[in-house]
Coordinates of N, CA and C in Angstrom, one line a residue:
X712 N 102.2 -42.2 32.5 CA 103.7 -41.1 32.0 C 104.4 -41.1 33.4
X713 N 105.8 -40.4 33.1 CA 106.6 -40.9 35.0 C 107.3 -39.7 34.8
X714 N 107.2 -39.2 36.6 CA 107.8 -37.9 36.3 C 109.4 -38.7 37.5
X715 N 109.7 -37.2 37.6 CA 110.5 -37.7 38.6 C 111.3 -36.0 39.2
X716 N 110.6 -35.9 40.8 CA 110.7 -34.8 41.2 C 112.7 -34.4 41.2
X717 N 112.9 -33.3 41.0 CA 114.5 -32.7 40.7 C 114.2 -32.4 41.8
X718 N 115.5 -31.6 42.5 CA 116.4 -30.9 43.4 C 116.7 -30.3 43.6
X719 N 116.8 -28.8 43.8 CA 118.4 -28.1 43.9 C 119.0 -27.5 45.0
X720 N 120.2 -27.8 45.0 CA 120.7 -26.9 47.0 C 121.4 -25.4 46.9
X721 N 120.3 -24.2 47.1 CA 121.1 -23.1 47.0 C 121.3 -22.4 48.6
X722 N 122.5 -21.5 48.6 CA 123.7 -21.6 50.3 C 124.4 -20.2 49.6
X723 N 123.5 -19.2 50.8 CA 123.9 -18.0 50.1 C 125.2 -17.7 50.9
X724 N 125.5 -17.0 49.8 CA 127.2 -17.3 50.0 C 127.9 -15.5 51.0
X725 N 127.2 -15.1 50.9 CA 127.0 -13.7 51.1 C 127.0 -13.5 52.6
X726 N 128.6 -12.4 52.5 CA 128.7 -12.5 54.1 C 130.0 -13.7 54.5
X727 N 130.1 -14.4 54.1 CA 132.2 -14.1 53.8 C 131.4 -15.7 54.2
X728 N 133.2 -16.7 55.0 CA 133.2 -17.7 55.7 C 132.4 -17.4 56.9
X729 N 132.6 -17.7 57.4 CA 131.8 -17.1 58.8 C 131.1 -16.6 59.6
X730 N 130.2 -16.2 58.4 CA 128.9 -15.9 58.2 C 127.8 -17.7 57.8
X731 N 128.4 -17.7 57.4 CA 128.0 -18.6 56.1 C 128.3 -20.0 57.6
X732 N 129.1 -20.2 57.6 CA 129.2 -21.6 58.6 C 128.9 -21.4 60.5
X733 N 128.8 -20.2 60.7 CA 127.8 -19.6 62.1 C 127.0 -19.6 61.9
X734 N 126.2 -19.0 60.6 CA 124.4 -19.0 60.3 C 123.5 -19.6 59.8
X735 N 123.8 -19.9 58.8 CA 123.7 -21.1 57.9 C 123.8 -22.4 57.6
X736 N 125.0 -22.8 57.7 CA 124.9 -23.9 58.2 C 124.5 -24.2 59.9
X737 N 124.3 -25.8 59.3 CA 123.4 -26.4 61.0 C 124.6 -26.9 61.5
X738 N 124.3 -27.3 63.3 CA 125.2 -27.5 63.9 C 125.5 -29.3 63.5
X739 N 124.3 -29.4 62.9 CA 125.6 -31.3 62.3 C 126.3 -31.2 61.2
X740 N 125.7 -30.1 60.1 CA 126.4 -30.2 59.1 C 127.7 -29.6 59.7
X741 N 128.5 -28.5 60.5 CA 129.0 -28.1 61.1 C 130.2 -29.3 62.3
X742 N 129.6 -30.3 62.7 CA 130.0 -31.3 63.3 C 130.1 -32.5 62.2
X743 N 129.8 -32.4 61.0 CA 129.9 -33.5 60.0 C 131.6 -32.8 59.7
X744 N 131.8 -31.4 59.6 CA 132.8 -31.0 58.7 C 133.6 -31.2 59.6
X745 N 134.4 -31.0 61.0 CA 134.6 -31.0 61.8 C 135.0 -32.5 61.7
X746 N 134.4 -33.6 61.9 CA 134.8 -35.2 61.6 C 135.3 -34.8 60.2
X747 N 135.4 -34.0 59.3 CA 136.0 -35.1 57.9 C 136.8 -34.1 58.7
X748 N 137.3 -33.2 58.4 CA 138.8 -32.4 58.7 C 139.5 -33.7 59.9
X749 N 139.0 -34.5 60.7 CA 139.5 -35.1 62.0 C 140.9 -36.5 61.2
X750 N 139.7 -36.5 60.2 CA 139.8 -38.0 59.8 C 140.5 -37.8 57.5
X751 N 140.9 -35.7 58.3 CA 142.4 -35.6 57.0 C 141.5 -36.1 55.8
X752 N 139.5 -36.2 55.3 CA 138.7 -36.3 54.2 C 139.3 -34.6 53.3
X753 N 139.7 -35.8 51.7 CA 140.2 -34.8 50.6 C 139.4 -34.9 49.7
X754 N 139.4 -33.3 49.9 CA 138.2 -33.0 48.6 C 138.6 -32.3 47.7
X755 N 138.3 -33.7 46.1 CA 138.8 -32.8 44.9 C 137.7 -32.4 44.0
X756 N 137.6 -31.1 43.4 CA 136.9 -30.3 42.4 C 137.5 -31.6 41.1
X757 N 136.8 -30.8 40.2 CA 136.7 -31.9 38.4 C 136.0 -31.4 37.6
X758 N 135.7 -30.8 36.7 CA 135.8 -29.9 35.5 C 135.9 -30.5 34.4
X759 N 136.5 -31.5 34.2 CA 136.9 -32.4 32.8 C 135.5 -33.3 33.3
X760 N 135.3 -34.2 34.3 CA 134.5 -35.6 33.5 C 135.4 -36.5 34.4
X761 N 136.9 -36.0 34.7 CA 138.1 -37.2 34.8 C 137.3 -37.7 35.9
X762 N 137.0 -37.2 37.0 CA 136.4 -38.1 38.0 C 134.9 -38.6 38.0
X763 N 134.4 -38.3 37.0 CA 132.9 -39.5 36.6 C 132.9 -40.8 37.2
X764 N 133.2 -41.4 37.0 CA 133.5 -43.6 37.4 C 134.0 -42.8 38.6
X765 N 134.6 -42.3 39.4 CA 134.5 -42.3 40.5 C 133.9 -42.0 41.8
X766 N 133.2 -40.4 41.1 CA 131.9 -40.4 41.6 C 131.0 -41.7 41.4
X767 N 130.6 -41.7 40.2 CA 129.6 -42.7 40.4 C 130.0 -44.1 40.9
X768 N 130.6 -44.6 40.7 CA 130.9 -45.8 42.2 C 130.6 -45.8 43.6
X769 N 131.4 -44.7 44.0 CA 130.6 -44.0 45.2 C 129.5 -43.9 45.4
X770 N 128.8 -43.1 44.7 CA 127.1 -43.3 44.8 C 126.0 -44.5 44.1
X771 N 126.6 -45.2 43.6 CA 126.4 -46.4 43.6 C 126.5 -47.7 45.1
X772 N 127.1 -47.2 45.7 CA 128.2 -48.2 47.1 C 126.7 -46.8 48.2
X773 N 127.3 -45.7 48.3 CA 125.9 -45.0 48.3 C 124.5 -45.6 48.5
X774 N 123.7 -45.6 47.5 CA 122.7 -45.9 47.1 C 122.1 -47.7 47.6
X775 N 122.9 -48.1 47.5 CA 123.1 -49.2 48.2 C 123.4 -49.6 49.6
X776 N 123.8 -48.8 50.0 CA 124.3 -48.8 51.6 C 122.6 -48.4 52.1
X777 N 122.2 -46.8 51.0 CA 120.5 -46.6 51.7 C 120.3 -47.3 52.1
X778 N 119.8 -47.9 50.4 CA 118.5 -49.6 50.7 C 119.3 -50.3 51.6
X779 N 120.2 -51.3 51.8 CA 120.2 -52.0 53.2 C 120.2 -51.1 54.8
X780 N 120.0 -50.0 54.6 CA 119.5 -49.0 55.9 C 118.3 -49.5 55.9
X781 N 117.8 -48.7 54.8 CA 116.0 -49.1 54.9 C 115.2 -50.4 54.8
X782 N 116.3 -51.5 54.1 CA 114.9 -52.5 53.9 C 115.3 -53.0 52.8
X783 N 115.7 -51.9 51.5 CA 114.9 -52.3 50.5 C 115.6 -53.0 49.9
X784 N 115.2 -53.7 48.5 CA 116.8 -55.0 47.4 C 117.7 -53.5 47.4
X785 N 118.7 -53.7 46.7 CA 119.5 -53.7 46.1 C 119.6 -52.9 45.5
X786 N 120.1 -52.3 44.6 CA 119.9 -51.9 43.0 C 121.1 -52.5 42.0

């Protein structure tokens, strides 16, 4: 029998943006968010499934990059 570990992330949003930003995000997360802003990263939300193929392509390329970084075979 095989099992797969599943993970969920929970972020307490109480207190509003400033509390979440300063007290709940790590300095690395804040730094990466500022870097994304400087690079004009655009975030798009989709609840229709229209962007699933885009997500799949991005995810697969990330998995390949992570594997390569760790010396694992590519998918």
